[in-house]
Amino acid sequence: MRISLWGGGDATTVKDVVGRVGAAAEEGFEAIWFPQTASIDALTALAVAASQVGGIHVGTAVVPIQGRHPIPLAQQALTLADAAGPGRVTLGVGVTHAPVSEGWYGIPYAGIVELCAEELEALAPLLSDARRADVAGSRVTARITLPLSVPAPGLVLAALGPKMLDLAGRLTDGTVTWMTGVNTLGRDVVPRLRAAAAAAGRPDPRVVVGLPVCVTDDVAGARRRIGKAMSGAATMASYRRMVAAEAVAEPVDMALIGDAGEVGERIEALAAAGATELLANVVAEGDEVSRTRSFLASWGRSASS
């Protein structure tokens, strides 16, 4: 299982992104992911970073489809892939949350799965070898062939519920999750995703699992710190459902917290549940930061050797 690093949602300049990508590469991480927030454009910043920092894979987790027509989104992703070189880019997309969809973009969240389906039915072919979309849906129209002979990026969908997992398996390379525990992954997410991929004649899907990680001797302190942030995120309906599905007492129970042995065991359990990549959000203080990042990078190197 690959170990990748969460780049953070607080980068406000291209220089920030380049620096974080460079640091992750120097530490030996195989990949780093950035979200699209109310800040700089993640795809543009990563194109600069990937052209300056070699080797490490880069991805978005995730770019909301709201406000992103599939044609220019495909062009952006292909441009990033060209800047990075073959096999180094994954475009992660999603439908964000109702307050963002309706508050920022003015796009109703009702029917968002249908909108996502039409978006992917155009986007996925544009990122295929054909580079051609011919979609005339009720929400999205995209008719074009892109004459771009550049390496195609991977494509994953942030999918938690059954309908979105079906879309991810049918039209993308897999999923990227957040606030989703090992039991829910093994029982619900991975089997549904694999079944959808198999029915569509696609290979085994990628399962990129995002969770907070902290290697520490102060478990109680780390739980208090991480728990506050996770409890806030769990107010979102989709994450609240994941917490309920995992049947944990608190959202922080899903985080990977403890000494190196304990965190390693939790990583192994995720792999056994079907995760193909841990997207580690290092939430730590003081020397916990270097300790956690060093452990994760070392674990990743051992797993890939």
PDB file of C-alpha atoms in Angstrom:
ATOM      1  CA  MET A   1       0.000   0.000   0.000  1.00  0.00           C
ATOM      2  CA  ARG A   2       1.339   3.397  -0.992  1.00  0.00           C
ATOM      3  CA  ILE A   3       1.780   6.111   1.629  1.00  0.00           C
ATOM      4  CA  SER A   4       1.064   9.643   0.446  1.00  0.00           C
ATOM      5  CA  LEU A   5       0.950  12.977   2.209  1.00  0.00           C
ATOM      6  CA  TRP A   6      -1.822  15.533   2.597  1.00  0.00           C
ATOM      7  CA  GLY A   7      -0.408  18.840   1.390  1.00  0.00           C
ATOM      8  CA  GLY A   8      -2.872  20.906   3.399  1.00  0.00           C
ATOM      9  CA  GLY A   9      -5.706  23.223   2.530  1.00  0.00           C
ATOM     10  CA  ASP A  10      -3.959  26.351   3.795  1.00  0.00           C
ATOM     11  CA  ALA A  11      -1.526  26.958   0.918  1.00  0.00           C
ATOM     12  CA  THR A  12      -2.099  30.495  -0.336  1.00  0.00           C
ATOM     13  CA  THR A  13       0.672  30.874  -2.929  1.00  0.00           C
ATOM     14  CA  VAL A  14       2.264  28.795  -5.653  1.00  0.00           C
ATOM     15  CA  LYS A  15       5.506  29.085  -3.698  1.00  0.00           C
ATOM     16  CA  ASP A  16       3.792  27.377  -0.740  1.00  0.00           C
ATOM     17  CA  VAL A  17       2.721  24.462  -2.920  1.00  0.00           C
ATOM     18  CA  VAL A  18       6.131  24.104  -4.583  1.00  0.00           C
ATOM     19  CA  GLY A  19       7.811  24.098  -1.170  1.00  0.00           C
ATOM     20  CA  ARG A  20       5.502  21.447   0.247  1.00  0.00           C
ATOM     21  CA  VAL A  21       5.862  19.219  -2.794  1.00  0.00           C
ATOM     22  CA  GLY A  22       9.629  19.580  -2.663  1.00  0.00           C
ATOM     23  CA  ALA A  23       9.785  18.773   1.055  1.00  0.00           C
ATOM     24  CA  ALA A  24       7.617  15.662   0.603  1.00  0.00           C
ATOM     25  CA  ALA A  25       9.822  14.473  -2.266  1.00  0.00           C
ATOM     26  CA  GLU A  26      12.986  14.978  -0.218  1.00  0.00           C
ATOM     27  CA  GLU A  27      11.500  12.960   2.640  1.00  0.00           C
ATOM     28  CA  GLY A  28      10.774  10.082   0.294  1.00  0.00           C
ATOM     29  CA  PHE A  29       6.982  10.221   0.020  1.00  0.00           C
ATOM     30  CA  GLU A  30       5.612   8.701  -3.158  1.00  0.00           C
ATOM     31  CA  ALA A  31       2.774  11.186  -3.568  1.00  0.00           C
ATOM     32  CA  ILE A  32       1.248  14.373  -2.215  1.00  0.00           C
ATOM     33  CA  TRP A  33      -2.335  15.601  -2.564  1.00  0.00           C
ATOM     34  CA  PHE A  34      -3.858  19.077  -2.338  1.00  0.00           C
ATOM     35  CA  PRO A  35      -7.503  20.107  -2.098  1.00  0.00           C
ATOM     36  CA  GLN A  36      -9.247  22.848  -4.029  1.00  0.00           C
ATOM     37  CA  THR A  37     -10.268  25.395  -1.428  1.00  0.00           C
ATOM     38  CA  ALA A  38     -11.279  29.059  -1.512  1.00  0.00           C
ATOM     39  CA  SER A  39      -7.717  29.950  -2.417  1.00  0.00           C
ATOM     40  CA  ILE A  40      -5.341  29.483  -5.341  1.00  0.00           C
ATOM     41  CA  ASP A  41      -6.190  27.044  -8.114  1.00  0.00           C
ATOM     42  CA  ALA A  42      -4.765  23.665  -7.109  1.00  0.00           C
ATOM     43  CA  LEU A  43      -4.282  22.356 -10.648  1.00  0.00           C
ATOM     44  CA  THR A  44      -2.369  25.427 -11.772  1.00  0.00           C
ATOM     45  CA  ALA A  45      -0.161  25.437  -8.675  1.00  0.00           C
ATOM     46  CA  LEU A  46       0.585  21.734  -9.051  1.00  0.00           C
ATOM     47  CA  ALA A  47       1.569  22.216 -12.693  1.00  0.00           C
ATOM     48  CA  VAL A  48       4.251  24.630 -11.531  1.00  0.00           C
ATOM     49  CA  ALA A  49       5.325  22.379  -8.662  1.00  0.00           C
ATOM     50  CA  ALA A  50       5.477  19.226 -10.773  1.00  0.00           C
ATOM     51  CA  SER A  51       7.579  20.976 -13.411  1.00  0.00           C
ATOM     52  CA  GLN A  52      10.105  21.991 -10.734  1.00  0.00           C
ATOM     53  CA  VAL A  53      10.113  18.916  -8.493  1.00  0.00           C
ATOM     54  CA  GLY A  54      10.705  15.552 -10.112  1.00  0.00           C
ATOM     55  CA  GLY A  55       9.638  12.058  -9.206  1.00  0.00           C
ATOM     56  CA  ILE A  56       6.855  12.521  -6.692  1.00  0.00           C
ATOM     57  CA  HIS A  57       3.247  11.943  -7.761  1.00  0.00           C
ATOM     58  CA  VAL A  58       0.783  14.816  -7.297  1.00  0.00           C
ATOM     59  CA  GLY A  59      -2.982  14.768  -6.992  1.00  0.00           C
ATOM     60  CA  THR A  60      -6.055  16.801  -6.122  1.00  0.00           C
ATOM     61  CA  ALA A  61      -8.314  15.698  -3.294  1.00  0.00           C
ATOM     62  CA  VAL A  62     -10.571  17.087  -4.474  1.00  0.00           C
ATOM     63  CA  VAL A  63     -11.667  19.564  -7.124  1.00  0.00           C
ATOM     64  CA  PRO A  64     -15.452  20.164  -6.884  1.00  0.00           C
ATOM     65  CA  ILE A  65     -17.238  19.641 -10.190  1.00  0.00           C
ATOM     66  CA  GLN A  66     -19.453  22.636  -9.441  1.00  0.00           C
ATOM     67  CA  GLY A  67     -18.305  25.494 -11.644  1.00  0.00           C
ATOM     68  CA  ARG A  68     -15.983  23.209 -13.654  1.00  0.00           C
ATOM     69  CA  HIS A  69     -17.271  22.231 -17.070  1.00  0.00           C
ATOM     70  CA  PRO A  70     -15.674  18.927 -18.138  1.00  0.00           C
ATOM     71  CA  ILE A  71     -13.946  20.361 -21.225  1.00  0.00           C
ATOM     72  CA  PRO A  72     -11.822  23.047 -19.513  1.00  0.00           C
ATOM     73  CA  LEU A  73     -11.345  20.746 -16.519  1.00  0.00           C
ATOM     74  CA  ALA A  74      -9.928  18.060 -18.822  1.00  0.00           C
ATOM     75  CA  GLN A  75      -7.701  20.633 -20.488  1.00  0.00           C
ATOM     76  CA  GLN A  76      -6.378  21.765 -17.113  1.00  0.00           C
ATOM     77  CA  ALA A  77      -5.721  18.192 -15.973  1.00  0.00           C
ATOM     78  CA  LEU A  78      -3.984  17.269 -19.236  1.00  0.00           C
ATOM     79  CA  THR A  79      -1.848  20.406 -19.026  1.00  0.00           C
ATOM     80  CA  LEU A  80      -0.804  19.445 -15.498  1.00  0.00           C
ATOM     81  CA  ALA A  81      -0.024  15.911 -16.698  1.00  0.00           C
ATOM     82  CA  ASP A  82       2.095  17.321 -19.516  1.00  0.00           C
ATOM     83  CA  ALA A  83       4.044  19.503 -17.083  1.00  0.00           C
ATOM     84  CA  ALA A  84       4.586  16.588 -14.689  1.00  0.00           C
ATOM     85  CA  GLY A  85       5.361  13.806 -17.136  1.00  0.00           C
ATOM     86  CA  PRO A  86       3.927  10.294 -17.502  1.00  0.00           C
ATOM     87  CA  GLY A  87       2.322   8.562 -14.540  1.00  0.00           C
ATOM     88  CA  ARG A  88       2.671  11.376 -12.008  1.00  0.00           C
ATOM     89  CA  VAL A  89      -0.794  12.958 -11.806  1.00  0.00           C
ATOM     90  CA  THR A  90      -4.184  11.998 -10.420  1.00  0.00           C
ATOM     91  CA  LEU A  91      -7.174  14.263 -10.841  1.00  0.00           C
ATOM     92  CA  GLY A  92      -9.477  13.781  -7.873  1.00  0.00           C
ATOM     93  CA  VAL A  93     -12.942  15.283  -8.249  1.00  0.00           C
ATOM     94  CA  GLY A  94     -16.037  15.347  -6.082  1.00  0.00           C
ATOM     95  CA  VAL A  95     -19.342  17.034  -5.378  1.00  0.00           C
ATOM     96  CA  THR A  96     -18.280  18.833  -2.163  1.00  0.00           C
ATOM     97  CA  HIS A  97     -21.082  19.511   0.365  1.00  0.00           C
ATOM     98  CA  ALA A  98     -24.481  21.167   0.159  1.00  0.00           C
ATOM     99  CA  PRO A  99     -23.425  24.411   1.933  1.00  0.00           C
ATOM    100  CA  VAL A 100     -20.570  24.875  -0.539  1.00  0.00           C
ATOM    101  CA  SER A 101     -22.520  23.829  -3.622  1.00  0.00           C
ATOM    102  CA  GLU A 102     -25.467  26.077  -2.831  1.00  0.00           C
ATOM    103  CA  GLY A 103     -23.689  28.829  -0.922  1.00  0.00           C
ATOM    104  CA  TRP A 104     -20.626  29.335  -3.128  1.00  0.00           C
ATOM    105  CA  TYR A 105     -21.841  28.252  -6.540  1.00  0.00           C
ATOM    106  CA  GLY A 106     -25.609  28.572  -6.333  1.00  0.00           C
ATOM    107  CA  ILE A 107     -25.987  24.984  -7.579  1.00  0.00           C
ATOM    108  CA  PRO A 108     -28.737  22.952  -5.861  1.00  0.00           C
ATOM    109  CA  TYR A 109     -27.468  19.844  -4.109  1.00  0.00           C
ATOM    110  CA  ALA A 110     -30.614  17.928  -4.944  1.00  0.00           C
ATOM    111  CA  GLY A 111     -29.788  15.799  -7.963  1.00  0.00           C
ATOM    112  CA  ILE A 112     -26.038  16.222  -7.482  1.00  0.00           C
ATOM    113  CA  VAL A 113     -25.341  12.557  -8.267  1.00  0.00           C
ATOM    114  CA  GLU A 114     -27.003  12.946 -11.658  1.00  0.00           C
ATOM    115  CA  LEU A 115     -24.920  16.041 -12.356  1.00  0.00           C
ATOM    116  CA  CYS A 116     -21.791  14.142 -11.342  1.00  0.00           C
ATOM    117  CA  ALA A 117     -22.683  11.261 -13.663  1.00  0.00           C
ATOM    118  CA  GLU A 118     -22.973  13.564 -16.672  1.00  0.00           C
ATOM    119  CA  GLU A 119     -19.764  15.362 -15.745  1.00  0.00           C
ATOM    120  CA  LEU A 120     -17.849  12.077 -15.557  1.00  0.00           C
ATOM    121  CA  GLU A 121     -19.422  10.715 -18.742  1.00  0.00           C
ATOM    122  CA  ALA A 122     -17.764  13.632 -20.523  1.00  0.00           C
ATOM    123  CA  LEU A 123     -14.609  14.012 -18.426  1.00  0.00           C
ATOM    124  CA  ALA A 124     -13.502  10.365 -18.413  1.00  0.00           C
ATOM    125  CA  PRO A 125     -13.475  10.009 -22.238  1.00  0.00           C
ATOM    126  CA  LEU A 126     -11.608  13.304 -22.559  1.00  0.00           C
ATOM    127  CA  LEU A 127      -8.873  11.850 -20.341  1.00  0.00           C
ATOM    128  CA  SER A 128      -8.839   8.552 -22.250  1.00  0.00           C
ATOM    129  CA  ASP A 129      -6.668   7.800 -25.281  1.00  0.00           C
ATOM    130  CA  ALA A 130      -9.536   8.914 -27.534  1.00  0.00           C
ATOM    131  CA  ARG A 131      -9.650  12.399 -25.944  1.00  0.00           C
ATOM    132  CA  ARG A 132     -13.212  12.688 -27.194  1.00  0.00           C
ATOM    133  CA  ALA A 133     -16.508  13.556 -25.481  1.00  0.00           C
ATOM    134  CA  ASP A 134     -19.986  13.365 -27.001  1.00  0.00           C
ATOM    135  CA  VAL A 135     -22.445  14.040 -24.204  1.00  0.00           C
ATOM    136  CA  ALA A 136     -25.739  15.891 -24.412  1.00  0.00           C
ATOM    137  CA  GLY A 137     -27.338  15.439 -21.007  1.00  0.00           C
ATOM    138  CA  SER A 138     -29.965  17.349 -19.097  1.00  0.00           C
ATOM    139  CA  ARG A 139     -27.250  19.158 -17.101  1.00  0.00           C
ATOM    140  CA  VAL A 140     -24.031  18.878 -19.142  1.00  0.00           C
ATOM    141  CA  THR A 141     -23.251  19.106 -22.831  1.00  0.00           C
ATOM    142  CA  ALA A 142     -19.728  18.385 -24.075  1.00  0.00           C
ATOM    143  CA  ARG A 143     -18.917  17.657 -27.714  1.00  0.00           C
ATOM    144  CA  ILE A 144     -15.240  17.935 -28.579  1.00  0.00           C
ATOM    145  CA  THR A 145     -12.052  16.086 -29.466  1.00  0.00           C
ATOM    146  CA  LEU A 146      -8.866  17.373 -27.855  1.00  0.00           C
ATOM    147  CA  PRO A 147      -5.793  17.002 -30.104  1.00  0.00           C
ATOM    148  CA  LEU A 148      -3.451  16.569 -27.145  1.00  0.00           C
ATOM    149  CA  SER A 149      -0.926  13.735 -27.212  1.00  0.00           C
ATOM    150  CA  VAL A 150       0.146  14.176 -23.594  1.00  0.00           C
ATOM    151  CA  PRO A 151       0.172  11.588 -20.800  1.00  0.00           C
ATOM    152  CA  ALA A 152      -3.264  11.045 -19.324  1.00  0.00           C
ATOM    153  CA  PRO A 153      -3.741  11.693 -15.614  1.00  0.00           C
ATOM    154  CA  GLY A 154      -5.463   9.206 -13.379  1.00  0.00           C
ATOM    155  CA  LEU A 155      -9.012  10.026 -12.338  1.00  0.00           C
ATOM    156  CA  VAL A 156     -10.633   9.254  -8.979  1.00  0.00           C
ATOM    157  CA  LEU A 157     -13.935  10.315  -7.471  1.00  0.00           C
ATOM    158  CA  ALA A 158     -14.576  11.216  -3.854  1.00  0.00           C
ATOM    159  CA  ALA A 159     -17.302   8.671  -3.210  1.00  0.00           C
ATOM    160  CA  LEU A 160     -18.824   7.493   0.057  1.00  0.00           C
ATOM    161  CA  GLY A 161     -22.428   6.486  -0.652  1.00  0.00           C
ATOM    162  CA  PRO A 162     -23.590   3.608  -2.880  1.00  0.00           C
ATOM    163  CA  LYS A 163     -24.556   5.700  -5.915  1.00  0.00           C
ATOM    164  CA  MET A 164     -21.315   7.641  -5.943  1.00  0.00           C
ATOM    165  CA  LEU A 165     -19.303   4.439  -5.454  1.00  0.00           C
ATOM    166  CA  ASP A 166     -21.087   2.944  -8.456  1.00  0.00           C
ATOM    167  CA  LEU A 167     -20.071   5.989 -10.514  1.00  0.00           C
ATOM    168  CA  ALA A 168     -16.491   5.773  -9.290  1.00  0.00           C
ATOM    169  CA  GLY A 169     -16.205   2.110 -10.190  1.00  0.00           C
ATOM    170  CA  ARG A 170     -17.896   2.494 -13.571  1.00  0.00           C
ATOM    171  CA  LEU A 171     -16.233   5.675 -14.841  1.00  0.00           C
ATOM    172  CA  THR A 172     -13.006   6.319 -12.887  1.00  0.00           C
ATOM    173  CA  ASP A 173      -9.913   4.594 -11.545  1.00  0.00           C
ATOM    174  CA  GLY A 174     -11.268   4.492  -7.998  1.00  0.00           C
ATOM    175  CA  THR A 175     -12.103   6.629  -5.013  1.00  0.00           C
ATOM    176  CA  VAL A 176     -10.532   8.918  -2.456  1.00  0.00           C
ATOM    177  CA  THR A 177     -12.227   8.953   0.947  1.00  0.00           C
ATOM    178  CA  TRP A 178     -12.168  11.019   4.105  1.00  0.00           C
ATOM    179  CA  MET A 179     -13.651  10.325   7.553  1.00  0.00           C
ATOM    180  CA  THR A 180     -14.143   6.690   6.569  1.00  0.00           C
ATOM    181  CA  GLY A 181     -13.006   3.952   8.935  1.00  0.00           C
ATOM    182  CA  VAL A 182     -11.562   0.523   8.367  1.00  0.00           C
ATOM    183  CA  ASN A 183     -14.791  -1.376   9.038  1.00  0.00           C
ATOM    184  CA  THR A 184     -16.848   0.729   6.634  1.00  0.00           C
ATOM    185  CA  LEU A 185     -14.141   0.398   4.004  1.00  0.00           C
ATOM    186  CA  GLY A 186     -14.003  -3.373   4.221  1.00  0.00           C
ATOM    187  CA  ARG A 187     -17.755  -3.919   4.549  1.00  0.00           C
ATOM    188  CA  ASP A 188     -19.271  -1.247   2.295  1.00  0.00           C
ATOM    189  CA  VAL A 189     -16.864   0.854   0.241  1.00  0.00           C
ATOM    190  CA  VAL A 190     -14.400  -1.608  -1.257  1.00  0.00           C
ATOM    191  CA  PRO A 191     -16.865  -4.392  -2.208  1.00  0.00           C
ATOM    192  CA  ARG A 192     -19.284  -1.958  -3.870  1.00  0.00           C
ATOM    193  CA  LEU A 193     -16.498  -0.171  -5.719  1.00  0.00           C
ATOM    194  CA  ARG A 194     -14.904  -3.391  -6.932  1.00  0.00           C
ATOM    195  CA  ALA A 195     -18.244  -4.780  -8.090  1.00  0.00           C
ATOM    196  CA  ALA A 196     -18.984  -1.641 -10.111  1.00  0.00           C
ATOM    197  CA  ALA A 197     -15.534  -1.697 -11.690  1.00  0.00           C
ATOM    198  CA  ALA A 198     -15.814  -5.374 -12.570  1.00  0.00           C
ATOM    199  CA  ALA A 199     -19.257  -4.881 -14.124  1.00  0.00           C
ATOM    200  CA  ALA A 200     -17.808  -2.108 -16.293  1.00  0.00           C
ATOM    201  CA  GLY A 201     -14.841  -4.245 -17.342  1.00  0.00           C
ATOM    202  CA  ARG A 202     -12.380  -2.021 -15.496  1.00  0.00           C
ATOM    203  CA  PRO A 203      -9.363  -3.191 -13.460  1.00  0.00           C
ATOM    204  CA  ASP A 204      -9.336  -3.353  -9.679  1.00  0.00           C
ATOM    205  CA  PRO A 205      -9.930   0.187  -8.455  1.00  0.00           C
ATOM    206  CA  ARG A 206      -7.700   2.444  -6.428  1.00  0.00           C
ATOM    207  CA  VAL A 207      -8.876   3.068  -2.864  1.00  0.00           C
ATOM    208  CA  VAL A 208      -7.148   6.147  -1.482  1.00  0.00           C
ATOM    209  CA  VAL A 209      -8.004   6.546   2.195  1.00  0.00           C
ATOM    210  CA  GLY A 210      -7.532   9.914   3.858  1.00  0.00           C
ATOM    211  CA  LEU A 211      -7.178   9.950   7.646  1.00  0.00           C
ATOM    212  CA  PRO A 212      -5.359  11.973  10.309  1.00  0.00           C
ATOM    213  CA  VAL A 213      -2.127  10.402  11.554  1.00  0.00           C
ATOM    214  CA  CYS A 214       0.021  11.188  14.572  1.00  0.00           C
ATOM    215  CA  VAL A 215       2.898   9.084  15.936  1.00  0.00           C
ATOM    216  CA  THR A 216       3.099  10.171  19.554  1.00  0.00           C
ATOM    217  CA  ASP A 217       3.581   9.184  23.169  1.00  0.00           C
ATOM    218  CA  ASP A 218       0.890  11.700  24.199  1.00  0.00           C
ATOM    219  CA  VAL A 219      -2.155   9.906  22.843  1.00  0.00           C
ATOM    220  CA  ALA A 220      -4.634  11.827  24.993  1.00  0.00           C
ATOM    221  CA  GLY A 221      -3.265  15.181  23.851  1.00  0.00           C
ATOM    222  CA  ALA A 222      -3.272  14.150  20.188  1.00  0.00           C
ATOM    223  CA  ARG A 223      -6.837  12.849  20.478  1.00  0.00           C
ATOM    224  CA  ARG A 224      -8.017  16.155  21.939  1.00  0.00           C
ATOM    225  CA  ARG A 225      -6.343  18.135  19.166  1.00  0.00           C
ATOM    226  CA  ILE A 226      -7.437  15.913  16.285  1.00  0.00           C
ATOM    227  CA  GLY A 227     -10.843  15.208  17.779  1.00  0.00           C
ATOM    228  CA  LYS A 228     -11.821  18.857  17.707  1.00  0.00           C
ATOM    229  CA  ALA A 229     -11.169  19.141  13.964  1.00  0.00           C
ATOM    230  CA  MET A 230     -12.817  15.819  13.123  1.00  0.00           C
ATOM    231  CA  SER A 231     -15.906  16.610  15.165  1.00  0.00           C
ATOM    232  CA  GLY A 232     -16.282  19.842  13.213  1.00  0.00           C
ATOM    233  CA  ALA A 233     -15.995  18.010   9.890  1.00  0.00           C
ATOM    234  CA  ALA A 234     -18.509  15.419  11.085  1.00  0.00           C
ATOM    235  CA  THR A 235     -21.236  18.069  11.084  1.00  0.00           C
ATOM    236  CA  MET A 236     -21.325  17.660   7.284  1.00  0.00           C
ATOM    237  CA  ALA A 237     -24.035  15.187   6.327  1.00  0.00           C
ATOM    238  CA  SER A 238     -21.854  12.835   4.271  1.00  0.00           C
ATOM    239  CA  TYR A 239     -19.195  12.581   6.967  1.00  0.00           C
ATOM    240  CA  ARG A 240     -21.812  12.208   9.683  1.00  0.00           C
ATOM    241  CA  ARG A 241     -23.104   9.155   7.805  1.00  0.00           C
ATOM    242  CA  MET A 242     -19.589   7.687   7.691  1.00  0.00           C
ATOM    243  CA  VAL A 243     -19.160   8.133  11.439  1.00  0.00           C
ATOM    244  CA  ALA A 244     -22.498   6.395  12.013  1.00  0.00           C
ATOM    245  CA  ALA A 245     -21.564   3.582   9.624  1.00  0.00           C
ATOM    246  CA  GLU A 246     -18.299   2.974  11.466  1.00  0.00           C
ATOM    247  CA  ALA A 247     -20.203   2.894  14.797  1.00  0.00           C
ATOM    248  CA  VAL A 248     -17.406   4.641  16.702  1.00  0.00           C
ATOM    249  CA  ALA A 249     -17.961   6.587  19.897  1.00  0.00           C
ATOM    250  CA  GLU A 250     -16.222   9.654  18.456  1.00  0.00           C
ATOM    251  CA  PRO A 251     -14.927  10.570  14.971  1.00  0.00           C
ATOM    252  CA  VAL A 252     -11.377  10.716  16.341  1.00  0.00           C
ATOM    253  CA  ASP A 253     -11.540   6.964  16.954  1.00  0.00           C
ATOM    254  CA  MET A 254     -10.940   6.557  13.202  1.00  0.00           C
ATOM    255  CA  ALA A 255      -7.666   8.520  13.300  1.00  0.00           C
ATOM    256  CA  LEU A 256      -4.316   6.710  13.388  1.00  0.00           C
ATOM    257  CA  ILE A 257      -2.851   7.796  16.726  1.00  0.00           C
ATOM    258  CA  GLY A 258      -0.282   6.088  18.930  1.00  0.00           C
ATOM    259  CA  ASP A 259       3.298   4.922  18.907  1.00  0.00           C
ATOM    260  CA  ALA A 260       4.923   3.627  15.723  1.00  0.00           C
ATOM    261  CA  GLY A 261       3.806   0.063  16.397  1.00  0.00           C
ATOM    262  CA  GLU A 262       0.182   1.032  16.939  1.00  0.00           C
ATOM    263  CA  VAL A 263       0.041   3.273  13.875  1.00  0.00           C
ATOM    264  CA  GLY A 264       1.720   0.568  11.792  1.00  0.00           C
ATOM    265  CA  GLU A 265      -0.917  -1.956  12.862  1.00  0.00           C
ATOM    266  CA  ARG A 266      -3.677   0.467  11.874  1.00  0.00           C
ATOM    267  CA  ILE A 267      -2.087   0.920   8.448  1.00  0.00           C
ATOM    268  CA  GLU A 268      -1.911  -2.843   7.993  1.00  0.00           C
ATOM    269  CA  ALA A 269      -5.598  -3.104   8.895  1.00  0.00           C
ATOM    270  CA  LEU A 270      -6.487  -0.534   6.237  1.00  0.00           C
ATOM    271  CA  ALA A 271      -4.528  -2.499   3.653  1.00  0.00           C
ATOM    272  CA  ALA A 272      -6.326  -5.685   4.670  1.00  0.00           C
ATOM    273  CA  ALA A 273      -9.655  -3.886   4.223  1.00  0.00           C
ATOM    274  CA  GLY A 274      -8.750  -3.062   0.623  1.00  0.00           C
ATOM    275  CA  ALA A 275      -7.083   0.340   0.823  1.00  0.00           C
ATOM    276  CA  THR A 276      -4.416   0.786  -1.837  1.00  0.00           C
ATOM    277  CA  GLU A 277      -3.073   4.097  -0.522  1.00  0.00           C
ATOM    278  CA  LEU A 278      -3.071   5.921   2.794  1.00  0.00           C
ATOM    279  CA  LEU A 279      -3.415   9.663   2.323  1.00  0.00           C
ATOM    280  CA  ALA A 280      -1.934  10.757   5.627  1.00  0.00           C
ATOM    281  CA  ASN A 281      -2.973  14.065   7.137  1.00  0.00           C
ATOM    282  CA  VAL A 282      -0.213  14.620   9.682  1.00  0.00           C
ATOM    283  CA  VAL A 283      -1.825  16.472  12.584  1.00  0.00           C
ATOM    284  CA  ALA A 284       0.953  16.861  15.105  1.00  0.00           C
ATOM    285  CA  GLU A 285       2.866  19.312  17.266  1.00  0.00           C
ATOM    286  CA  GLY A 286       6.540  19.827  18.024  1.00  0.00           C
ATOM    287  CA  ASP A 287       8.749  16.827  17.389  1.00  0.00           C
ATOM    288  CA  GLU A 288       5.657  14.720  16.634  1.00  0.00           C
ATOM    289  CA  VAL A 289       5.657  16.281  13.149  1.00  0.00           C
ATOM    290  CA  SER A 290       9.072  15.002  12.081  1.00  0.00           C
ATOM    291  CA  ARG A 291       8.542  11.753  13.954  1.00  0.00           C
ATOM    292  CA  THR A 292       5.271  11.054  12.160  1.00  0.00           C
ATOM    293  CA  ARG A 293       6.465  12.084   8.716  1.00  0.00           C
ATOM    294  CA  SER A 294       9.673  10.080   9.084  1.00  0.00           C
ATOM    295  CA  PHE A 295       7.754   6.983  10.166  1.00  0.00           C
ATOM    296  CA  LEU A 296       5.274   7.255   7.299  1.00  0.00           C
ATOM    297  CA  ALA A 297       7.938   7.811   4.655  1.00  0.00           C
ATOM    298  CA  SER A 298       9.936   4.860   5.989  1.00  0.00           C
ATOM    299  CA  TRP A 299       6.852   2.631   6.085  1.00  0.00           C
ATOM    300  CA  GLY A 300       6.055   3.571   2.497  1.00  0.00           C
ATOM    301  CA  ARG A 301       9.574   2.752   1.306  1.00  0.00           C
ATOM    302  CA  SER A 302       9.465  -0.613   3.068  1.00  0.00           C
ATOM    303  CA  ALA A 303       6.086  -1.455   1.559  1.00  0.00           C
ATOM    304  CA  SER A 304       7.229  -0.661  -1.975  1.00  0.00           C
ATOM    305  CA  SER A 305      10.573  -2.479  -1.757  1.00  0.00           C
TER     306      SER A 305
END
